[in-house]
Coordinates of C-alpha atoms and ligand atoms in Angstrom, one line a residue:
X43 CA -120.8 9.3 -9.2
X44 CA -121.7 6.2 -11.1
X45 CA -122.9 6.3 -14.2
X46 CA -125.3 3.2 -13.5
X47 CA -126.5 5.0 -10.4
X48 CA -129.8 4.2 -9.8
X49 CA -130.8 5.2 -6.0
X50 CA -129.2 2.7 -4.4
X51 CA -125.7 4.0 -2.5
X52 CA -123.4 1.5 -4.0
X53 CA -121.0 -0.5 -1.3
X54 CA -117.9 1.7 -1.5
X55 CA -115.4 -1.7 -0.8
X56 CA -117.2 -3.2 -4.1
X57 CA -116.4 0.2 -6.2
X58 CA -113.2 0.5 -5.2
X59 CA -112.2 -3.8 -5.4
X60 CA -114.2 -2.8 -9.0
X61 CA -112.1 0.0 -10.4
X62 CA -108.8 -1.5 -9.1
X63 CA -106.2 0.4 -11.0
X64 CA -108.2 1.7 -13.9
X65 CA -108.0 5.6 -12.2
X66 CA -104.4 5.3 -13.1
X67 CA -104.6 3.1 -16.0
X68 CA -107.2 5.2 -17.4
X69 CA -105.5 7.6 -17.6
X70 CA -103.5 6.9 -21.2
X71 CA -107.0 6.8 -22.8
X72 CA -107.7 10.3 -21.6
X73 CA -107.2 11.8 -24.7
X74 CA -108.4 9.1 -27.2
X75 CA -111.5 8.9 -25.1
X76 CA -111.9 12.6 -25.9
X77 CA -111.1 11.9 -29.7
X78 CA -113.5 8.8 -29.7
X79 CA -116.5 10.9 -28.4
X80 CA -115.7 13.9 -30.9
X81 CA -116.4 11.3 -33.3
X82 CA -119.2 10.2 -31.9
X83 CA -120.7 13.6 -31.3
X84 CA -120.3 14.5 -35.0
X85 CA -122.3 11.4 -36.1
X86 CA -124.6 12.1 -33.4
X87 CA -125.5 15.5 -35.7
X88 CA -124.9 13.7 -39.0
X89 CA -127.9 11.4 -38.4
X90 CA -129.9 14.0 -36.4
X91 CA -130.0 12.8 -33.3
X92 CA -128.8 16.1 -32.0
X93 CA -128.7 19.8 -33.5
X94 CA -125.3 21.3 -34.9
X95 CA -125.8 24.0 -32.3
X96 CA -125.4 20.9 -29.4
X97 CA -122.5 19.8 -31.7
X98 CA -120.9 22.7 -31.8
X99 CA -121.0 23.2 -28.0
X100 CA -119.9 19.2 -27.4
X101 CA -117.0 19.6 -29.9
X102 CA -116.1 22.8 -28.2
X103 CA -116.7 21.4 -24.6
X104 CA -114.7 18.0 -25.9
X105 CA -111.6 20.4 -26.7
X106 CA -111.4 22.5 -23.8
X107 CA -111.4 18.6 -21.9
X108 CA -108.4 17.8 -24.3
X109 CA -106.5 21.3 -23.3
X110 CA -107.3 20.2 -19.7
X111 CA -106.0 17.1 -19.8
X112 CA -102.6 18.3 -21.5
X113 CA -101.7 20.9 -18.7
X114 CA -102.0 17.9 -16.5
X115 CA -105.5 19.0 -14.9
X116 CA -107.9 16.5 -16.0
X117 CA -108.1 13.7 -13.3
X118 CA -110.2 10.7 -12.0
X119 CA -112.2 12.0 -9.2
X120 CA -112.2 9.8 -6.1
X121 CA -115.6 8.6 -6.6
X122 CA -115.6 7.9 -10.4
X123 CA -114.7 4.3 -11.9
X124 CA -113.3 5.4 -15.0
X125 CA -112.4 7.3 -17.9
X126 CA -115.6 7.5 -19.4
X127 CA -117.7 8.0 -16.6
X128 CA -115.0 11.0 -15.8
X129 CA -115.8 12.8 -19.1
X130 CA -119.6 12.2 -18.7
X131 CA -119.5 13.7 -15.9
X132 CA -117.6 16.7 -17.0
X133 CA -119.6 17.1 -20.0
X134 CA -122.6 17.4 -18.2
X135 CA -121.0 19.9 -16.2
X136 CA -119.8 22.0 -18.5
X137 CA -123.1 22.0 -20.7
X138 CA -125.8 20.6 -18.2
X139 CA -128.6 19.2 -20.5
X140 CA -126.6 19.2 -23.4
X141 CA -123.7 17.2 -22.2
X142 CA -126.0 14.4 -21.3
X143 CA -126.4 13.9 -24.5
X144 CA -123.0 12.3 -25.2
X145 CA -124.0 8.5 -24.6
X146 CA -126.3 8.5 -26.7
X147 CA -125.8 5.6 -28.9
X148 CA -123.2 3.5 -26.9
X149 CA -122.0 1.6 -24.3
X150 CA -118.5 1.7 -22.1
X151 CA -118.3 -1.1 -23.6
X152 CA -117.6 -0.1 -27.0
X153 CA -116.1 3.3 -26.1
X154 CA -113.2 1.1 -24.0
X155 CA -112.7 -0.8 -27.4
X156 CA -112.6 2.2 -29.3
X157 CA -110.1 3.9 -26.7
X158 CA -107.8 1.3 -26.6
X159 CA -107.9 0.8 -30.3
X160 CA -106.5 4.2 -30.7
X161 CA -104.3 3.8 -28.0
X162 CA -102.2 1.1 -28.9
X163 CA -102.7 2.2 -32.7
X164 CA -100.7 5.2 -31.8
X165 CA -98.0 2.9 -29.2
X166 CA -97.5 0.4 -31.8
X167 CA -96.7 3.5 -34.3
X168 CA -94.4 4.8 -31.4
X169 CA -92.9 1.6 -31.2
X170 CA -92.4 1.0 -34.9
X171 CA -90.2 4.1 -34.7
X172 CA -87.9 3.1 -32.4
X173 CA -87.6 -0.3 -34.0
X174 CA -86.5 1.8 -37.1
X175 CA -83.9 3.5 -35.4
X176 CA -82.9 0.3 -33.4
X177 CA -82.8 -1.3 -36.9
X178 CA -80.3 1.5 -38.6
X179 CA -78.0 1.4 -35.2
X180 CA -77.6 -2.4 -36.2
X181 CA -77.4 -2.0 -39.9
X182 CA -74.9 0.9 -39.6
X183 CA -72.7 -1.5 -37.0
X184 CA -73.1 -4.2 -39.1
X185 CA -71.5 -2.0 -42.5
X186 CA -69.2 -0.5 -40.1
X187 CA -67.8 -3.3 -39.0
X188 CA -68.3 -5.6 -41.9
X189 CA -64.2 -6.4 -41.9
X190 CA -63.8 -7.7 -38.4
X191 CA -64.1 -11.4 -37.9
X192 CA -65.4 -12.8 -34.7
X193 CA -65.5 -16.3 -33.8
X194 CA -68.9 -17.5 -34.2
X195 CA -70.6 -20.2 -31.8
X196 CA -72.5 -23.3 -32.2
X197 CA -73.5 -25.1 -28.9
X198 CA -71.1 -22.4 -27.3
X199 CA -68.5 -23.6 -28.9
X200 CA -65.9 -22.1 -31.6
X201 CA -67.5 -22.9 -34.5
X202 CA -66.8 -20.8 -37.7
X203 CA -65.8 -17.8 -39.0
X204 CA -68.7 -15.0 -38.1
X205 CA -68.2 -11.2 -38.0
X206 CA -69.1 -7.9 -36.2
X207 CA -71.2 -7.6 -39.8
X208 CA -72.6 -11.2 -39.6
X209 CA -73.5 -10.7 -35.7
X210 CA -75.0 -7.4 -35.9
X211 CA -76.9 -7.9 -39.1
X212 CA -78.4 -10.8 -38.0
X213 CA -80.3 -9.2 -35.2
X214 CA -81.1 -6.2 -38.1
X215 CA -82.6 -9.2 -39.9
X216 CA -84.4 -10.1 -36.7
X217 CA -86.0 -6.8 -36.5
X218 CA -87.6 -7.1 -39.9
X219 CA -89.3 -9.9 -39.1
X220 CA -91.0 -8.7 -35.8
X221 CA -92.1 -5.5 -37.4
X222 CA -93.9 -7.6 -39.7
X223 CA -95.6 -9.2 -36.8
X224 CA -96.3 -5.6 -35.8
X225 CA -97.7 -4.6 -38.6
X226 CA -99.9 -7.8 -38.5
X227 CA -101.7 -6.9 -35.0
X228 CA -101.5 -3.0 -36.2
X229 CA -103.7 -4.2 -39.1
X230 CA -106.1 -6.3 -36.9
X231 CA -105.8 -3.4 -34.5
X232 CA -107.0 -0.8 -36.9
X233 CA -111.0 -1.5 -37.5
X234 CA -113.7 0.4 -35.8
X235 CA -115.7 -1.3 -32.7
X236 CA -117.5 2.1 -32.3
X237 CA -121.1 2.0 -32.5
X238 CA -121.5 -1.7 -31.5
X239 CA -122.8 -0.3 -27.7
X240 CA -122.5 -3.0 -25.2
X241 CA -122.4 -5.9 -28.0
X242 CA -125.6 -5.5 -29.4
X243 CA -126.1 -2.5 -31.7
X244 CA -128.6 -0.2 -31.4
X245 CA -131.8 0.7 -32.3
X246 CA -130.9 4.1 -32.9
X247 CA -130.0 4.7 -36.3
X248 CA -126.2 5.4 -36.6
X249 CA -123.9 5.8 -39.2
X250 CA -120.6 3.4 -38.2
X251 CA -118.8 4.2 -41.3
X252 CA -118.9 8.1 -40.5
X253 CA -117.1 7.3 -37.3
X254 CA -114.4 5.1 -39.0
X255 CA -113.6 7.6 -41.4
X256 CA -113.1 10.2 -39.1
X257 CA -111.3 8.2 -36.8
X258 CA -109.1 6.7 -39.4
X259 CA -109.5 2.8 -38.8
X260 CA -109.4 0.9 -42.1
X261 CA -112.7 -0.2 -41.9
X262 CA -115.2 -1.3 -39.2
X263 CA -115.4 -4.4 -37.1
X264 CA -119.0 -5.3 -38.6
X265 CA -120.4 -7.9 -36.0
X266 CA -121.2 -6.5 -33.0
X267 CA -121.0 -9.6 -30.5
X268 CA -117.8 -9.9 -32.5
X269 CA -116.4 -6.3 -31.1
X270 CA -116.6 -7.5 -27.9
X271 CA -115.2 -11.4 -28.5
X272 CA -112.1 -9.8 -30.3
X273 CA -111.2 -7.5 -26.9
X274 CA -108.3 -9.9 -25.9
X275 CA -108.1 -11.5 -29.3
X276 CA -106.2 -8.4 -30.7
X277 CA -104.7 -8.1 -27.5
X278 CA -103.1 -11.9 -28.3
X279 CA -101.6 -10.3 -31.8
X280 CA -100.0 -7.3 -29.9
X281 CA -99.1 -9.6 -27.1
X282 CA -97.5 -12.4 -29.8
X283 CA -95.6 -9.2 -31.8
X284 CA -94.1 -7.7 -28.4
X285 CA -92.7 -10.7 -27.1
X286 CA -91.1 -11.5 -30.5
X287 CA -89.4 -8.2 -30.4
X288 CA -88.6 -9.1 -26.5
X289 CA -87.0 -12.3 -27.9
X290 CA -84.8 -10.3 -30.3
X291 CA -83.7 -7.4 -27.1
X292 CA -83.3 -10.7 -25.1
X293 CA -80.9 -12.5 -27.2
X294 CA -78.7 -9.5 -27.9
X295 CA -78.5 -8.9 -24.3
X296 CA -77.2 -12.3 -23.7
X297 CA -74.6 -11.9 -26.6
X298 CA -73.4 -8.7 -25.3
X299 CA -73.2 -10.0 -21.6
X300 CA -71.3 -12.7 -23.2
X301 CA -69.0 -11.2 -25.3
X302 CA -68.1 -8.3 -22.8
X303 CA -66.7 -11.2 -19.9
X304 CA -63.3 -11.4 -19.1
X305 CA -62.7 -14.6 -20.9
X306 CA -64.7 -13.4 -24.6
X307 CA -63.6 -9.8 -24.6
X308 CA -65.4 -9.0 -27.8
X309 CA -66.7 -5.5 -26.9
X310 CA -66.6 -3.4 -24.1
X311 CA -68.1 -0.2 -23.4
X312 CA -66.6 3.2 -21.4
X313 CA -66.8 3.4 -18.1
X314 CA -69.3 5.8 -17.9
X315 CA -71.5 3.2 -19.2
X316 CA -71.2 0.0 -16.8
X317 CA -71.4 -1.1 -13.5
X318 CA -69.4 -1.6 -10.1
X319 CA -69.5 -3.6 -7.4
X320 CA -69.4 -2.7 -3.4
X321 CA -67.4 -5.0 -2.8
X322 CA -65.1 -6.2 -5.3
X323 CA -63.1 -3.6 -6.6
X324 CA -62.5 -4.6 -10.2
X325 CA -66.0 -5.3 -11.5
X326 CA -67.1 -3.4 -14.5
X327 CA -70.8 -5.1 -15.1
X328 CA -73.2 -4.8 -18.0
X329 CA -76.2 -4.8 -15.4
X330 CA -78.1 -2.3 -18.9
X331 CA -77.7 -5.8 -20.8
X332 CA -78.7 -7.8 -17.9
X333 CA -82.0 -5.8 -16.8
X334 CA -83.2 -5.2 -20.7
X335 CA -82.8 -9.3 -20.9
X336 CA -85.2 -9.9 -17.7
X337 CA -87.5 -7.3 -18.7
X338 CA -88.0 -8.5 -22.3
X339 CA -87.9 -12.4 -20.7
X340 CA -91.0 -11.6 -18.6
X341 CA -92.5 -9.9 -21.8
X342 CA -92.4 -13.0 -23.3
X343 CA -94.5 -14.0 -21.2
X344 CA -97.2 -11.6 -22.3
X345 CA -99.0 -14.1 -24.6
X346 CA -99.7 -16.8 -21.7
X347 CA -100.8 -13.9 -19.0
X348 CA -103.4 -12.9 -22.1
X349 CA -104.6 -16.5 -23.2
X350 CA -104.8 -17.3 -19.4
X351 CA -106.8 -14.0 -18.9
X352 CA -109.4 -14.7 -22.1
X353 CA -109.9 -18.6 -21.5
X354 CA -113.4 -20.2 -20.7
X355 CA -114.5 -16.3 -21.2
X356 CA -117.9 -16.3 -22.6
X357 CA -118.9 -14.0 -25.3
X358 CA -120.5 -10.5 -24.4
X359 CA -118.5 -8.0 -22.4
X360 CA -116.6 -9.8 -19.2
X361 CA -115.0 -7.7 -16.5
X362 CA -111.9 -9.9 -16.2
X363 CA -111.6 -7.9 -19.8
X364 CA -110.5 -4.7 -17.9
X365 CA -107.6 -6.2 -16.4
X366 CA -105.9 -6.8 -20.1
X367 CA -105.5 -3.2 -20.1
X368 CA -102.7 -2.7 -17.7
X369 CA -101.0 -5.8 -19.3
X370 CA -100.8 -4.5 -22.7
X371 CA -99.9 -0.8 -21.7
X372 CA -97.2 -1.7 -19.4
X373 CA -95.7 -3.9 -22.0
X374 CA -95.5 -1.3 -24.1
X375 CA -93.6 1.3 -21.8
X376 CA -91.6 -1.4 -20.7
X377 CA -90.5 -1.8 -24.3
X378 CA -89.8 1.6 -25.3
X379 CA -87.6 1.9 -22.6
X380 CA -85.2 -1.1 -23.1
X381 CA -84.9 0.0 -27.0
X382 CA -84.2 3.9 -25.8
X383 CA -81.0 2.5 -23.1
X384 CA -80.2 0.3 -26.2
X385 CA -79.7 2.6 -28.5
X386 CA -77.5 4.6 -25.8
X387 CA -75.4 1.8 -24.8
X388 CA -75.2 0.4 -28.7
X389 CA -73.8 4.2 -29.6
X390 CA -70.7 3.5 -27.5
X391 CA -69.8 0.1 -28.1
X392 CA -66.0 -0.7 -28.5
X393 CA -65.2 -3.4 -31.0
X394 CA -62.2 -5.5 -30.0
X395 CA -60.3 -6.2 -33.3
X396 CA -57.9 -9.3 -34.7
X397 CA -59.9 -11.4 -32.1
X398 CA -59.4 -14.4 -34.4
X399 CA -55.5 -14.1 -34.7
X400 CA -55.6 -15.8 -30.9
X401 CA -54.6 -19.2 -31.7
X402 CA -57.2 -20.7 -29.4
X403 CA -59.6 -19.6 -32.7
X404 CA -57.7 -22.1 -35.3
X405 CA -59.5 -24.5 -35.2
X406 CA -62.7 -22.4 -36.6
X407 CA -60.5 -22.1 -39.9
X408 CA -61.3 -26.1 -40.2
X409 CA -64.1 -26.2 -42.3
X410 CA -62.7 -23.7 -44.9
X411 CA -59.9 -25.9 -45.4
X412 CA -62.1 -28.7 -46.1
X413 CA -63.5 -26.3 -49.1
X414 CA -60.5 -25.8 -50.5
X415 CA -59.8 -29.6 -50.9
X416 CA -63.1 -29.6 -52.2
X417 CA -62.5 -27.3 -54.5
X418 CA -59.5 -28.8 -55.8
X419 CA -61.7 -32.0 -56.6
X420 CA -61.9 -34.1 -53.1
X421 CA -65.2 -35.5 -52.0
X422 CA -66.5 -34.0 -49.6
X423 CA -66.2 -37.0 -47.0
X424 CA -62.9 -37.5 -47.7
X425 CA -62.4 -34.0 -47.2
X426 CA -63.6 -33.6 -43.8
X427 CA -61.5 -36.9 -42.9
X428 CA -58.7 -35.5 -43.7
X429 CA -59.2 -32.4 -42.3
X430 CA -59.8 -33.9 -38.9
X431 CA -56.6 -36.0 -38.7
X432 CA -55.1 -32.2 -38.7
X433 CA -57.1 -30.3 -36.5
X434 CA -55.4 -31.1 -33.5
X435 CA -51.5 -30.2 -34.7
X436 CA -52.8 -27.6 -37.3
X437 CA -52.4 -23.8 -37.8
X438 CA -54.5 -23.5 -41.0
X439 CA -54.2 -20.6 -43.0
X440 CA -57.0 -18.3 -42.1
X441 CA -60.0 -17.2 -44.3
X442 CA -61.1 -13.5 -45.0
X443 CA -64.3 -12.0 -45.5
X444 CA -63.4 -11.7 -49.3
X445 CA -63.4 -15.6 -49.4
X446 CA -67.4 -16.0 -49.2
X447 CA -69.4 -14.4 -51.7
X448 CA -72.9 -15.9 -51.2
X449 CA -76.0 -13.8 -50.1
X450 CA -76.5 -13.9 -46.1
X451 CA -72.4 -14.6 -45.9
X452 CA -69.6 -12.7 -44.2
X453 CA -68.3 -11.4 -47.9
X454 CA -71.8 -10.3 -49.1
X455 CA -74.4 -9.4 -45.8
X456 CA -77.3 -8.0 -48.2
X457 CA -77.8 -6.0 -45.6
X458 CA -79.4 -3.3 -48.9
X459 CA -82.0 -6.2 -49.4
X460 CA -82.4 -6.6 -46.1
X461 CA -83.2 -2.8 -45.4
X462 CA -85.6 -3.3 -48.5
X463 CA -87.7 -5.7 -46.9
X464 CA -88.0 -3.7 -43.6
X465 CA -88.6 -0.3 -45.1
X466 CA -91.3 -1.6 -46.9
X467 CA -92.9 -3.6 -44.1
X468 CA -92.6 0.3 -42.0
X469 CA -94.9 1.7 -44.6
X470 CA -98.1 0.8 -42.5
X471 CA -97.0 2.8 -39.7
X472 CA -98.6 6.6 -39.8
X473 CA -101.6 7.8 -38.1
X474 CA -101.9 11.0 -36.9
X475 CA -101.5 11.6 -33.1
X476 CA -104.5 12.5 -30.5
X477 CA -103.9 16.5 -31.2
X478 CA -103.9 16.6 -35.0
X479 CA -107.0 13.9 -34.9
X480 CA -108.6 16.5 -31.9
X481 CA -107.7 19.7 -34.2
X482 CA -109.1 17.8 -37.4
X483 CA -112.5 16.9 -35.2
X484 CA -112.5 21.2 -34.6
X485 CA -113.0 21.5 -38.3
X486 CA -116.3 20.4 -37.7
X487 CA -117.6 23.4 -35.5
X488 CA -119.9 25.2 -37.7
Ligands
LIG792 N1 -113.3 -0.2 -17.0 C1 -114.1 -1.0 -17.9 C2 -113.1 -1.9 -18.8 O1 -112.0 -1.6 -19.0 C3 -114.9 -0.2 -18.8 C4 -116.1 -0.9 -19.4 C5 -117.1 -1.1 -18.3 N2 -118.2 -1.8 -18.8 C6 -119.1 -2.4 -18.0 N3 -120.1 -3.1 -18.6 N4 -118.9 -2.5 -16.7 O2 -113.5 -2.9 -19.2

């Protein structure tokens, strides 16, 4: 069954080359694409293009699909291309004459923006949550720990005097900062394509802001050509805010496969929780670290595979558009899953304390001693000269957290003002899911 079907027995290699992996793929629109057309069906009866007694029965027809689909008995038949065509075709089943009314007014091509609008609406709020818990894990490290000195690195080398508080914070901080980008393509996400058909409008005379309202978008994407030029251009944003938060997974990783090696010895984790060899008896790996930084490396690579994808594109509706789908989505899962093992792995970290009383770390205590001549009225220069003549004999008395007192420090983290910032930056976050939205589109049935 094709919706476009007009007589002539499509060329069954073509259909199936043409739907790819969009039966499966598909399938996470399911319900938004039952949501979507609820929508659409009560503006269908707001501006009289069908009675409330057809509403009534497509609402009703619309939520027995959505009950369907959530026992896990909703599918894409064999020889249907999609989604859409899929509930067309059950529509029209359920309610003959009355189901082939639910087109009316639009395109695939707007009810695919619409569906994934929702979709990734409701992964990106998904998403923010776990970031949120990530986010406390490494705040509540960081306070935890705020005492313990570490050595910390420039060029991979001992540099200065960091801490578990410093370390863990910092990626806290890091977090903040890509849930702003989040909230960024959640706000470009969130305005309404529905309504703008296959680019064009229509000459039918619907009421776009109904449909925004009840979906929840913020407003509505007003040019129509424009709804179908920003399919890959939101898809960019996402695509720029995942691989940020990639970056941040990614660079923990490496810090953790780092400071877990023989020769750091840092952290460590129980048994239960790392790797062996077949061979070599001794090996405890942190193949968790390792995999969540190659996932979130290839992530990063999101933003190219989209820009490649959308290049030379012309405007109007482009099937290459179709294959953005399973980019995005899988990005997504990916995601969820390497902040989930995380969060496990992150609850049973062991901290390795008085790391910096190994006299190999003496040297780190340099530039501290150079403040105190400072301090005591030496130039600076002179100073650091003098401190060098001693760095090679010297054991200099070591600093404590209590000796820095600035903001962003080891003696004062801010991680309060830092939790400010994210909290507020979270408070975008919070549409309803699919069944409330479904449930509030029931209240409709008159
Ligand atoms: N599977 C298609 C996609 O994701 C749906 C839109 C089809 N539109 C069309 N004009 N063929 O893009």
């Amino acid at each position: 069954m094709k919706l476009w079907e007009k007589g002539i027995n499509p060329e069954p290699a073509i259909i199936e080359f043409t739907a790819g992996k969009d039966r499966k793929t598909d399938l996470h629109l399911t319900k938004w694409d039952i949501v979507g057309s609820m929508a659409h069906v009560i503006m269908l009866n707001d501006v009289g293009l069908i009675l409330d007694e057809e509403k009534n029965d497509m609402l009703k027809a619309l939520h027995s699909l959505f009950v369907w689909d959530e026992e896990g008995s909703l599918v894409i038949e064999k020889d249907v291309e999609d989604i859409h065509s899929q509930i067309e075709k059950e529509m029209a089943s359920i309610l003959g004459t009355t189901g082939k009314k639910i087109h009316t007014g639009r395109s695939r091509n707007d009810q695919v923006l619409v569906d994934i609008r929702l979709y990734t609406r409701e992964e990106i709020d998904k998403l923010a949550d776990l970031i949120n818990k990530l986010f406390n894990k490494f705040q509540s490290l960081s306070d935890q720990h705020k005492e313990i000195l570490l050595p910390g690195y420039t060029h991979l080398q001992p540099a200065m005097v960091s801490s578990f508080g410093l370390w863990f914070g910092a990626y806290a901080e890091c977090l903040a900062d890509d849930i702003l980008l989040l909230s960024g393509a959640r706000a470009l996400n969130n305005r309404n394509p529905l309504g703008t058909a296959a680019g064009f409008g229509t000459t039918l005379p619907l009421n776009r802001k109904l449909t925004s309202e009840l979906l929840e978008f913020d407003d509505l994407l007003y040019n129509s050509a424009y709804a179908s030029l920003s399919r890959g251009k939101v898809e960019l944003a996402i695509a720029s805010a995942l691989a940020s938060l990639a970056q941040t997974l990614s660079r923990f990783s490496n810090d953790v496969c780092l400071y877990m090696s023989a020769e750091f010895r840092f952290i460590d984790f129980p048994d239960e929780y790392v790797t062996g060899s077949s061979i070599m008896p001794q090996k405890r790996n942190p193949d968790v670290f390792e995999l969540i930084r190659g996932r979130s490396n290839i992530i990063q690579t999101l933003p190219n595979e989209v820009a490649m994808l959308t290049s030379n594109l012309p405007s109007g509706y482009n099937r290459d558009l179709q294959l953005l789908k399973q980019l995005i989505f899988d990005a997504f899962d990916e995601l969820k899953e390497c902040i989930e093992i995380m969060l496990l792995m992150l609850n049973n970290i062991k901290i390795r304390k008085n790391i910096t009383e190994n006299p190999l770390y003496n040297a780190i205590f340099s530039t501290e001693e150079v403040n105190r001549l400072v301090k005591d009225g030496i130039p600076f220069r002179d100073a650091y000269k003098a401190v060098s003549e001693m760095v090679k004999v010297s054991t200099f008395s070591k600093t404590s957290v209590s000796d820095y007192h600035h903001e962003g420090s080891i003696g004062n983290l801010c991680n309060e003002e830092i939790a400010r910032i994210f909290n507020e930056r979270m408070k975008c976050f919070k549409n309803k899911s699919a069944s409330e939205m479904a449930e509030k589109m029931m209240g409709h049935v008159k």
